[in-house]
Short mmCIF file of C-alpha atoms and ligand atoms in Angstrom, two decimals:
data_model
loop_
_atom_site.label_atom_id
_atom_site.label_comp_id
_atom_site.label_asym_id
_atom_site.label_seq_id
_atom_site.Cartn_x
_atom_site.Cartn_y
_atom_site.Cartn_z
CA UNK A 1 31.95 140.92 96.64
CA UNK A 2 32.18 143.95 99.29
CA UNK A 3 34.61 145.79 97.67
CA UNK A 4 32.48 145.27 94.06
CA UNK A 5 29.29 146.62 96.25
CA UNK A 6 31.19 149.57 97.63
CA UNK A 7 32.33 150.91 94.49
CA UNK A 8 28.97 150.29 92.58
CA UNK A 9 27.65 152.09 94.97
CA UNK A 10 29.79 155.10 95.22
CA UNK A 11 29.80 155.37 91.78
CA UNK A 12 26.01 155.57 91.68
CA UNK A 13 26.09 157.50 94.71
CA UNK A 14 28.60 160.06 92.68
CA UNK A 15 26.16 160.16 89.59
CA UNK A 16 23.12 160.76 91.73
CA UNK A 17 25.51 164.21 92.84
CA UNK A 18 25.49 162.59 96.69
CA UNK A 19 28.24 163.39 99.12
CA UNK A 20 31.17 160.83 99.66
CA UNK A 21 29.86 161.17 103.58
CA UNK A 22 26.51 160.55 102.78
CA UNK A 23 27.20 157.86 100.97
CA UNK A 24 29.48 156.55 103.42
CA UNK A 25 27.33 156.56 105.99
CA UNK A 26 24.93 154.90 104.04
CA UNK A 27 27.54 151.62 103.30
CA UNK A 28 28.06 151.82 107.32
CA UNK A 29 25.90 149.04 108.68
CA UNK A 30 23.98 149.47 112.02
CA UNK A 31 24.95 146.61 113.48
CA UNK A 32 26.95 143.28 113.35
CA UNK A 33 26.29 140.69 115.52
CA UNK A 34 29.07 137.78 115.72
CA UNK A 35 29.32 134.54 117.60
CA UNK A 36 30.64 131.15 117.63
CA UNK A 37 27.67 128.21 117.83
CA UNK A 38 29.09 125.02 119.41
CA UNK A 39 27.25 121.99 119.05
CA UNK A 40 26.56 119.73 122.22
CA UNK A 41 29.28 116.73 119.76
CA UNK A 42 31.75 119.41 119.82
CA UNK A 43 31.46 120.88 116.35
CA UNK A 44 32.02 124.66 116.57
CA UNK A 45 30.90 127.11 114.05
CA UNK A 46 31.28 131.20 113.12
CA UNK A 47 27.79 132.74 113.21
CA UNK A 48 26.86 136.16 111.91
CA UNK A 49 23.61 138.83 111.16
CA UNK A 50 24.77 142.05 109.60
CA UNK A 51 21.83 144.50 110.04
CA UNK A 52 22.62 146.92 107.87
CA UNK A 53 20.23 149.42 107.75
CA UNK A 54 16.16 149.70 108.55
CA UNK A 55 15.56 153.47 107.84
CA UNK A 56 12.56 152.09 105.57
CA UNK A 57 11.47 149.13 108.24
CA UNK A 58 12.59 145.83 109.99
CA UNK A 59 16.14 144.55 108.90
CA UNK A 60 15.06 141.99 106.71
CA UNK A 61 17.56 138.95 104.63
CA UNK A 62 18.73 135.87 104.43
CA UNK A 63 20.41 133.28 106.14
CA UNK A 64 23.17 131.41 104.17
CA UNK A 65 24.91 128.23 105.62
CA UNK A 66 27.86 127.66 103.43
CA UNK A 67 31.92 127.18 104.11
CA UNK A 68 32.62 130.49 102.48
CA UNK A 69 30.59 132.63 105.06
CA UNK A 70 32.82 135.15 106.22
CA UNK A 71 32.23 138.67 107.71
CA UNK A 72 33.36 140.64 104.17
CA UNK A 73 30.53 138.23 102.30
CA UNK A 74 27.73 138.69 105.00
CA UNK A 75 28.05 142.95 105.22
CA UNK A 76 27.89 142.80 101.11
CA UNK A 77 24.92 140.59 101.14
CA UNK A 78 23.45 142.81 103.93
CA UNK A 79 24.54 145.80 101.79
CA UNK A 80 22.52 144.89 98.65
CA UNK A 81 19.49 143.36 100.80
CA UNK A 82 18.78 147.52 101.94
CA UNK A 83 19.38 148.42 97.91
CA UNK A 84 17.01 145.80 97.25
CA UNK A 85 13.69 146.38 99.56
CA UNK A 86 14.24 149.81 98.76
CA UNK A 87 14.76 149.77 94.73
CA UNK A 88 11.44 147.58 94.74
CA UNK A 89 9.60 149.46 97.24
CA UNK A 90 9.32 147.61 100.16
CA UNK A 91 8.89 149.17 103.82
CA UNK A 92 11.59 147.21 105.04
CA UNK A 93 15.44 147.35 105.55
CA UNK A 94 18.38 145.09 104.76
CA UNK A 95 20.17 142.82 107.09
CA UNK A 96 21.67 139.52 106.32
CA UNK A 97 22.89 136.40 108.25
CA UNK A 98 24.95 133.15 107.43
CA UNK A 99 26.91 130.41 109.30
CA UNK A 100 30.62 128.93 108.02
CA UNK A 101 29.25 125.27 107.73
CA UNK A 102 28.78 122.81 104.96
CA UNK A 103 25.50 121.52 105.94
CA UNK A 104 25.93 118.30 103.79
CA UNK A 105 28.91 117.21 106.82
CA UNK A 106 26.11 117.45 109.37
CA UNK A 107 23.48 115.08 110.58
CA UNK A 108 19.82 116.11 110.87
CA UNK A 109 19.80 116.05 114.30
CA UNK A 110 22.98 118.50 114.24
CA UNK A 111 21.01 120.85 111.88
CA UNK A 112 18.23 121.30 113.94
CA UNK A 113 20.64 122.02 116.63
CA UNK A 114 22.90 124.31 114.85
CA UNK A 115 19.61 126.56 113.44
CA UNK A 116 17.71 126.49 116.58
CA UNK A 117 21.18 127.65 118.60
CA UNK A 118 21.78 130.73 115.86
CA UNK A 119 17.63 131.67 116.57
CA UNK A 120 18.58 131.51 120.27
CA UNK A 121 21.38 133.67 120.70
CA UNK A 122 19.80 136.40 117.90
CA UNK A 123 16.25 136.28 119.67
CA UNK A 124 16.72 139.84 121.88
CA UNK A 125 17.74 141.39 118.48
CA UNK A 126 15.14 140.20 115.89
CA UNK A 127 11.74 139.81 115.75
CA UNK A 128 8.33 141.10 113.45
CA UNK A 129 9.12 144.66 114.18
CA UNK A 130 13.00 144.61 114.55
CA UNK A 131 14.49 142.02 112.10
CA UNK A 132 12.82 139.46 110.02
CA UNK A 133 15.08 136.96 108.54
CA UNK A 134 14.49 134.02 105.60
CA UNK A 135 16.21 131.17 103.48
CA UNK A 136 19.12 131.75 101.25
CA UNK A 137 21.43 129.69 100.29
CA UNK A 138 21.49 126.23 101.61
CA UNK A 139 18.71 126.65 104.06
CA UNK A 140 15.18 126.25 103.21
CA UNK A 141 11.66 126.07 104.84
CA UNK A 142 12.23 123.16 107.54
CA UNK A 143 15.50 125.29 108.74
CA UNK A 144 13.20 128.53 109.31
CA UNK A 145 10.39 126.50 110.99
CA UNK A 146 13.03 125.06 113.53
CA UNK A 147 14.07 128.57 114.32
CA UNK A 148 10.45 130.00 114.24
CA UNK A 149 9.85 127.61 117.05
CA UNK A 150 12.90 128.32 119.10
CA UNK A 151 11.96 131.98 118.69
CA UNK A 152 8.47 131.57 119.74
CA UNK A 153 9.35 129.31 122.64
CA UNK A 154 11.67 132.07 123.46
CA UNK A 155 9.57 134.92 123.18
CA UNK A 156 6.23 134.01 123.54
CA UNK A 157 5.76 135.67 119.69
CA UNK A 158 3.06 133.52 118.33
CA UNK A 159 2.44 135.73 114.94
CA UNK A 160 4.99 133.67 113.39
CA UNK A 161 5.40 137.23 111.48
CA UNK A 162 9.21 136.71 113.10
CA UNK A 163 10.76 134.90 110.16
CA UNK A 164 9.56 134.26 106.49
CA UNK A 165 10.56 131.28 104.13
CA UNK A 166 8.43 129.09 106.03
CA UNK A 167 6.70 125.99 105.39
CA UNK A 168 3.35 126.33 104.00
CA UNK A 169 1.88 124.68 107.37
CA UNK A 170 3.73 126.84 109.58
CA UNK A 171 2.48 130.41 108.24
CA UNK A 172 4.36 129.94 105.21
CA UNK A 173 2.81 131.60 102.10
CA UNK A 174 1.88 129.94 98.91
CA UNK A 175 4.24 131.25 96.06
CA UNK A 176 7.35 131.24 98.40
CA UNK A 177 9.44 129.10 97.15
CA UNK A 178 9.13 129.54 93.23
CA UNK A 179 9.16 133.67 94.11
CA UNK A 180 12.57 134.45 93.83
CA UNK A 181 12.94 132.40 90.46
CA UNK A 182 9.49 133.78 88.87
CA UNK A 183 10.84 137.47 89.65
CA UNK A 184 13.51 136.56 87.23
CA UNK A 185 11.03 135.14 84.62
CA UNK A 186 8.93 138.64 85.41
CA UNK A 187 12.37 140.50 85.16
CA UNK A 188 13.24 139.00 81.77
CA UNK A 189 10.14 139.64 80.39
CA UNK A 190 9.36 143.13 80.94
CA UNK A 191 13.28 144.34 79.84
CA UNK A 192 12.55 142.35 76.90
CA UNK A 193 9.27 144.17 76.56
CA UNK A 194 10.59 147.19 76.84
CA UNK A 195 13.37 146.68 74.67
CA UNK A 196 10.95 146.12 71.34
CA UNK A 197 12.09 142.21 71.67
CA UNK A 198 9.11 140.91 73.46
CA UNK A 199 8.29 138.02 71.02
CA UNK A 200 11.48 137.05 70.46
CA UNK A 201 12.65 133.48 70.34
CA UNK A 202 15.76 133.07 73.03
CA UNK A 203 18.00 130.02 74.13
CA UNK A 204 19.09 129.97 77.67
CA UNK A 205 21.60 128.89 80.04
CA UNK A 206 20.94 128.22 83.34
CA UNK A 207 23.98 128.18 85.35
CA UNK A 208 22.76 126.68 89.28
CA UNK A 209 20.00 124.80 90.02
CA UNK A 210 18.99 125.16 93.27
CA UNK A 211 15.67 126.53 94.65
CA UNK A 212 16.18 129.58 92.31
CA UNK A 213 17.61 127.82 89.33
CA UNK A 214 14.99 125.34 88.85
CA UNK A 215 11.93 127.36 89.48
CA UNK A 216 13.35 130.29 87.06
CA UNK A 217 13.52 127.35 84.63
CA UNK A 218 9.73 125.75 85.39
CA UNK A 219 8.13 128.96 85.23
CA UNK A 220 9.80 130.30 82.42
CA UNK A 221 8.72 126.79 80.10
CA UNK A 222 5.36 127.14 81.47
CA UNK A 223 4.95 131.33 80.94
CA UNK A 224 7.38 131.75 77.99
CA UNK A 225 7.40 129.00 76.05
CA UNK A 226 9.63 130.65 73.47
CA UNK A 227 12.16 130.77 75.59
CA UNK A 228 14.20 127.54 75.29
CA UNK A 229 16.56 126.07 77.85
CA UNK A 230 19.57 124.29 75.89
CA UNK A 231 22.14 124.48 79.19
CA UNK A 232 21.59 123.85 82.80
CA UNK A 233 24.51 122.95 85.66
CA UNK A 234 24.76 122.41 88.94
CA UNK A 235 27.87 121.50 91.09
CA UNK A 236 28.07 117.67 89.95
CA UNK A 237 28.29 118.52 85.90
CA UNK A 238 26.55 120.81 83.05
CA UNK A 239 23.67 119.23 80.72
CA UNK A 240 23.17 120.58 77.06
CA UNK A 241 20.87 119.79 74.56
CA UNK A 242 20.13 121.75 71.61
CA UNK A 243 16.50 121.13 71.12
CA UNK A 244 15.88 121.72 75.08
CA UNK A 245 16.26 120.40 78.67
CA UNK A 246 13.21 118.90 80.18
CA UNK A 247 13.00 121.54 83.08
CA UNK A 248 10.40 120.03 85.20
CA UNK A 249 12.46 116.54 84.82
CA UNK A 250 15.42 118.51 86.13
CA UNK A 251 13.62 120.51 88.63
CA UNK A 252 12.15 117.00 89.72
CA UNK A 253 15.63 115.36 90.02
CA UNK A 254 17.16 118.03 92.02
CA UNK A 255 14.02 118.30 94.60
CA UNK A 256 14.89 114.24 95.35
CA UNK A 257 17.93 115.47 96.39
CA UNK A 258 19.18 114.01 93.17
CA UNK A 259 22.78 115.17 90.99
CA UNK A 260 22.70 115.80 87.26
CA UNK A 261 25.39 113.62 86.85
CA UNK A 262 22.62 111.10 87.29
CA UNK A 263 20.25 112.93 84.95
CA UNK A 264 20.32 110.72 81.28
CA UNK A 265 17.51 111.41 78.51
CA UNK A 266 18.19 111.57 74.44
CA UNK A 267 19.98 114.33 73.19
CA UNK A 268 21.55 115.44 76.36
CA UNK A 269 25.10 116.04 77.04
CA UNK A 270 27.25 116.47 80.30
CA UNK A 271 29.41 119.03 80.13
CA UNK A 272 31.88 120.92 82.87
CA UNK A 273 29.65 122.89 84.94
CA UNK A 274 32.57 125.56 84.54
CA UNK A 275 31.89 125.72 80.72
CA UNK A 276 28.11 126.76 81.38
CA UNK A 277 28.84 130.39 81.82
CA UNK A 278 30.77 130.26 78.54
CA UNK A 279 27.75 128.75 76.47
CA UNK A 280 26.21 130.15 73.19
CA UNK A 281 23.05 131.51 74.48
CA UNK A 282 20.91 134.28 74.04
CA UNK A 283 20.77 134.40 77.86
CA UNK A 284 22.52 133.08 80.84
CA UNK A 285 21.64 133.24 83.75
CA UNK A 286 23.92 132.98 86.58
CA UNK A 287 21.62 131.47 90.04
CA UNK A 288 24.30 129.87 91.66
CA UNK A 289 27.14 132.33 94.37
CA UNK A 290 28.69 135.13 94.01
CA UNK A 291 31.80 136.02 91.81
CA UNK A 292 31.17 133.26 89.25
CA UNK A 293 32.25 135.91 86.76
CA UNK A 294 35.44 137.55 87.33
CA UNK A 295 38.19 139.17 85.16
CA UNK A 296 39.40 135.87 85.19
CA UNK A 297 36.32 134.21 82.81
CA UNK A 298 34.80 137.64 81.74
CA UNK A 299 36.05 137.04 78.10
CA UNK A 300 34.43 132.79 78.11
CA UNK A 301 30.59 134.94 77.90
CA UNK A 302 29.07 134.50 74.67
CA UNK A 303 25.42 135.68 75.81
CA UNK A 304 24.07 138.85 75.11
CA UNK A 305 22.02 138.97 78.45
CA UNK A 306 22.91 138.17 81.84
CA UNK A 307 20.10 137.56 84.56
CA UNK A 308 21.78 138.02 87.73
CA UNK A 309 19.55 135.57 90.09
CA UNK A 310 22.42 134.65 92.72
CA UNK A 311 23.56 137.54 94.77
CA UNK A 312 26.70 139.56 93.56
CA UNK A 313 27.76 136.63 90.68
CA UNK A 314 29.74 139.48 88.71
CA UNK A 315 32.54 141.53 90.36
CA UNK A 316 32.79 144.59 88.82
CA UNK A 317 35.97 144.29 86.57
CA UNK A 318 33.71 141.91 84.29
CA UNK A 319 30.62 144.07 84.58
CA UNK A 320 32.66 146.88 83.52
CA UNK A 321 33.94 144.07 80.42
CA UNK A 322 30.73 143.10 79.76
CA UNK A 323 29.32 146.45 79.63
CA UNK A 324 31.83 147.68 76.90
CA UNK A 325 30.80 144.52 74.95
CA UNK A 326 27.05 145.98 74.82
CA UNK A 327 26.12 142.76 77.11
CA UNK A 328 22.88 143.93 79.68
CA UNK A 329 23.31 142.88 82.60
CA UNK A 330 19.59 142.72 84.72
CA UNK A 331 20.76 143.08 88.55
CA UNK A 332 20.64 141.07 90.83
CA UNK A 333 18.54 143.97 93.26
CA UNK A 334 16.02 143.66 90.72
CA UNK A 335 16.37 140.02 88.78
CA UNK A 336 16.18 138.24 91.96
CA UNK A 337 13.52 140.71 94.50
CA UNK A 338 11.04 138.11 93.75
CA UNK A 339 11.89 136.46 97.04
CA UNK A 340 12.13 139.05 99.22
CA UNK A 341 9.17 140.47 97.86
CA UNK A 342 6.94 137.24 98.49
CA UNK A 343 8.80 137.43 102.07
CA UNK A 344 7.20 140.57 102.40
CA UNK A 345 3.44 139.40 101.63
CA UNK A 346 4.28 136.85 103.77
CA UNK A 347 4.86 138.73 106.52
CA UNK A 348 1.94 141.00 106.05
CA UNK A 349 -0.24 137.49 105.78
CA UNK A 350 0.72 136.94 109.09
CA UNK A 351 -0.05 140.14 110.92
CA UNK A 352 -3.24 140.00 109.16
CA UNK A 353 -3.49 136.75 110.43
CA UNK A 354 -4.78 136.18 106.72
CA UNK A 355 -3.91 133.09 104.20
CA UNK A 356 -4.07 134.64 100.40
CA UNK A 357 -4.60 132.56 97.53
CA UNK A 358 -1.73 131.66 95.11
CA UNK A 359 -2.87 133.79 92.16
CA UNK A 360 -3.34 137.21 94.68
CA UNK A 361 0.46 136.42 95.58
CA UNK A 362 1.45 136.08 92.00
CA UNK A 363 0.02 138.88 91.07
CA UNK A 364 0.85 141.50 94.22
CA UNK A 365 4.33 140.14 92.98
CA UNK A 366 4.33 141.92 90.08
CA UNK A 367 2.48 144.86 91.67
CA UNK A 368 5.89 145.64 93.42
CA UNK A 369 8.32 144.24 90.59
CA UNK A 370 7.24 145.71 87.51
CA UNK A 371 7.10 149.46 88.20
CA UNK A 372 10.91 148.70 90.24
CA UNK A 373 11.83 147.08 85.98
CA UNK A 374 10.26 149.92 84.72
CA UNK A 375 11.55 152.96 86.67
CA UNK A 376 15.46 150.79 86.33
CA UNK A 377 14.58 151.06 82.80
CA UNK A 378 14.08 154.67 82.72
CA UNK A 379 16.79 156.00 84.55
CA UNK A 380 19.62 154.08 82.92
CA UNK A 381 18.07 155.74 79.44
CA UNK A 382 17.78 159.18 81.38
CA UNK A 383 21.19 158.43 83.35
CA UNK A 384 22.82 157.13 79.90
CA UNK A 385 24.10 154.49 82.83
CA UNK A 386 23.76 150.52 82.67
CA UNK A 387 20.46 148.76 84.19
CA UNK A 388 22.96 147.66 87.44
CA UNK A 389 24.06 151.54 88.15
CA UNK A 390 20.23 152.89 87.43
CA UNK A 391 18.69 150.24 89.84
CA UNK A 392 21.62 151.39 92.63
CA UNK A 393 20.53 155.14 92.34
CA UNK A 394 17.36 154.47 91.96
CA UNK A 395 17.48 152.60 95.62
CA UNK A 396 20.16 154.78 97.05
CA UNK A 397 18.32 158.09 96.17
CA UNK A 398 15.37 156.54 98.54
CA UNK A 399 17.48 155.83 101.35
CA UNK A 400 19.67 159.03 101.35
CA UNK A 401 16.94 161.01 101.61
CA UNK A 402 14.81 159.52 104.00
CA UNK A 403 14.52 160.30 107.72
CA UNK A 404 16.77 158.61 110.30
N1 LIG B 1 17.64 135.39 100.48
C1 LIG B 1 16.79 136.13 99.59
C2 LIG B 1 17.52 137.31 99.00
O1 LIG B 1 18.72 137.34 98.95
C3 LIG B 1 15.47 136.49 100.23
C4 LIG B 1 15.55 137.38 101.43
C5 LIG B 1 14.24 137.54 102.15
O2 LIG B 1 13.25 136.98 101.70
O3 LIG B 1 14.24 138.21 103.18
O4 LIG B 1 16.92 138.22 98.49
#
């Protein structure tokens, strides 16, 4: 995934007529910081937070806990967090974090441990004005309050303004958790828009359905009706069904911790999840990890447009594929700034000390997303460059010219 960031980057770097040591300076993160957390049972785990760069404002990203955490992963993710605040115009930075564990192997009592230790040892070097982490994959509201708490115990920082992701009663902010999906519903619709197709009847593929996958998949039945989900996966199996998924049933299923495997209803099929991403769709979108498409599947895709809602899920040998097969790609930077962006109100909620109202959420939202569609939109037409290369310069033209 770095090496697919680096040279997206350099080549949008190249068309916006930057230096190779400006851009190279750019891809140079700040910081790294990385540990080992041992647990008091005698589990052991590799820690890291990649601040990457806060020319704009606090480092601000994620914190994965998966198995495939590794340094490479964490600096790309950091990478395309600064990309992202900046293509969407956010006065914030990028930074990311993430711990090599499979959280399913541990007890609750070792989870609260293991995300209260990584608060702990990162306290000196984060904070509302320094670096302000949130969920990603595999962590979730009740992760972030544990390590809100550690932090404030730590610092005496009662703003709660030091982390965002929280729980609603913890100075969490309503629209949160369905953000990051609902920026892909937003990100859908206005290319569509734009592209003359705005009524236009689509089948989709939803490949993941975790936080992201699901609420993509509610808000899009509820806001686009037209839109019909025939395809959904997660890791346990695929579901089809030609005359559409229930997506609240399956949104339901997977929020009691539930697999699709156990999911049954008229009409629906199980399928390999691995054949989702090769489904006869209008649109798939891909909300699971990174490099789910490779040179290795590239040719499976059938759909026309790809919504990247994971982080990095195409390496750049497909994109490249896909791009010669006239298949649009909507970035991840872009597709899936919903939940950073939300992060972002949340944080300014809390300085404020203030508690907005679902709808005002919703609709700052768009405030920020729509003009970042709309200005992608432009400059790959202006650039003659695809939607992932015009978002890049389109970021990286704000943060190479900014002050240090
Ligand atoms: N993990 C999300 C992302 O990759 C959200 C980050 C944030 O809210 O800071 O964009």
């Amino acid at each position: 995934m770095l090496n697919t960031a680096t040279s997206l980057i350099l080549r949008a770097g190249h068309q916006l007529g930057l230096d190779d040591a400006i851009i190279n300076d750019f891809l140079e993160p700040n910081r790294e910081h990385i540990f080992e957390i041992g647990l008091t049972g005698g589990k052991s785990f590799k820690a890291y937070r990649v601040q990457h760069n806060d020319n704009h404002g606090p480092y601000k990203g994620g914190i994965r806990f998966h198995p495939d955490v590794n340094l490479e992963e964490v600096r790309a993710l950091a990478t395309l967090m600064s990309l992202k605040t900046a293509a969407v115009g956010l006065p914030l930075g990028g930074g990311k974090g993430g711990i090599s564990v499979d959280p399913r192997q541990l007890s609750p009592a070792e989870l609260e441990e293991l995300s209260r230790a990584y608060a702990r040892h990162l306290s000196p070097h984060i904070g509302p004005h320094k670096d302000v982490p949130a969920p990603d994959v595999n962590t979730n509201p009740a992760i972030i309050d544990w390590m809100v708490d550690e932090f404030e115990q730590i610092t005496g920082d009662t703003t709660k303004a030091s982390f965002t992701g929280k729980s609603l009663g913890a100075g969490g902010s309503l629209g949160r958790d369905a953000a990051t999906g609902r920026g892909g519903v937003i990100t859908l619709a206005e290319y569509l828009r734009l592209s003359g197709q705005a009524d236009r009847q689509l089948t989709v593929a939803v490949q993941g359905f975790g936080n992201v996958g699901s609420f993509f998949s509610t808000v899009a039945a509820t806001d686009h009706p037209q839109w019909k989900l025939v395809a959904a996966s997660d890791t346990s199996t695929g579901l089809t069904n030609p005359n559409g998924l229930d997506a609240t049933a399956l949104s339901e299923l997977k929020a009691s911790h539930g697999r699709f495997t156990d999911y049954h209803a008229a009409g629906v099929t199980q399928i390999s999840p691995d054949d989702m991403i090769a489904q006869d769709v209008d649109v798939l979108v891909l909300a699971a990890l990174g490099d789910t498409v490779t040179e290795s599947n590239v040719s499976r895709v059938k759909a026309k447009i790809i919504v990247e809602l994971a982080n990095g899920p195409i390496n750049e040998a497909a994109s490249d594929q896909l791009a010669a097969s006239d298949t649009v790609i909507l970035p991840d930077i872009i597709a899936n700034a919903g939940g950073v962006i939300v992060s972002y109100l949340e944080w300014v909620q809390n300085l404020a000390d203030e508690h907005w109202t679902e709808q005002k959420v919703n609709s700052e939202l768009e405030r920020y997303l729509i003009p970042a569609i709309q200005a992608m939109y432009r400059t790959a037409k202006d650039e003659k460059a695809s939607l992932k290369i015009a978002a890049f310069m389109n970021a990286l033209a704000k943060l190479t010219t900014s002050a240090k």
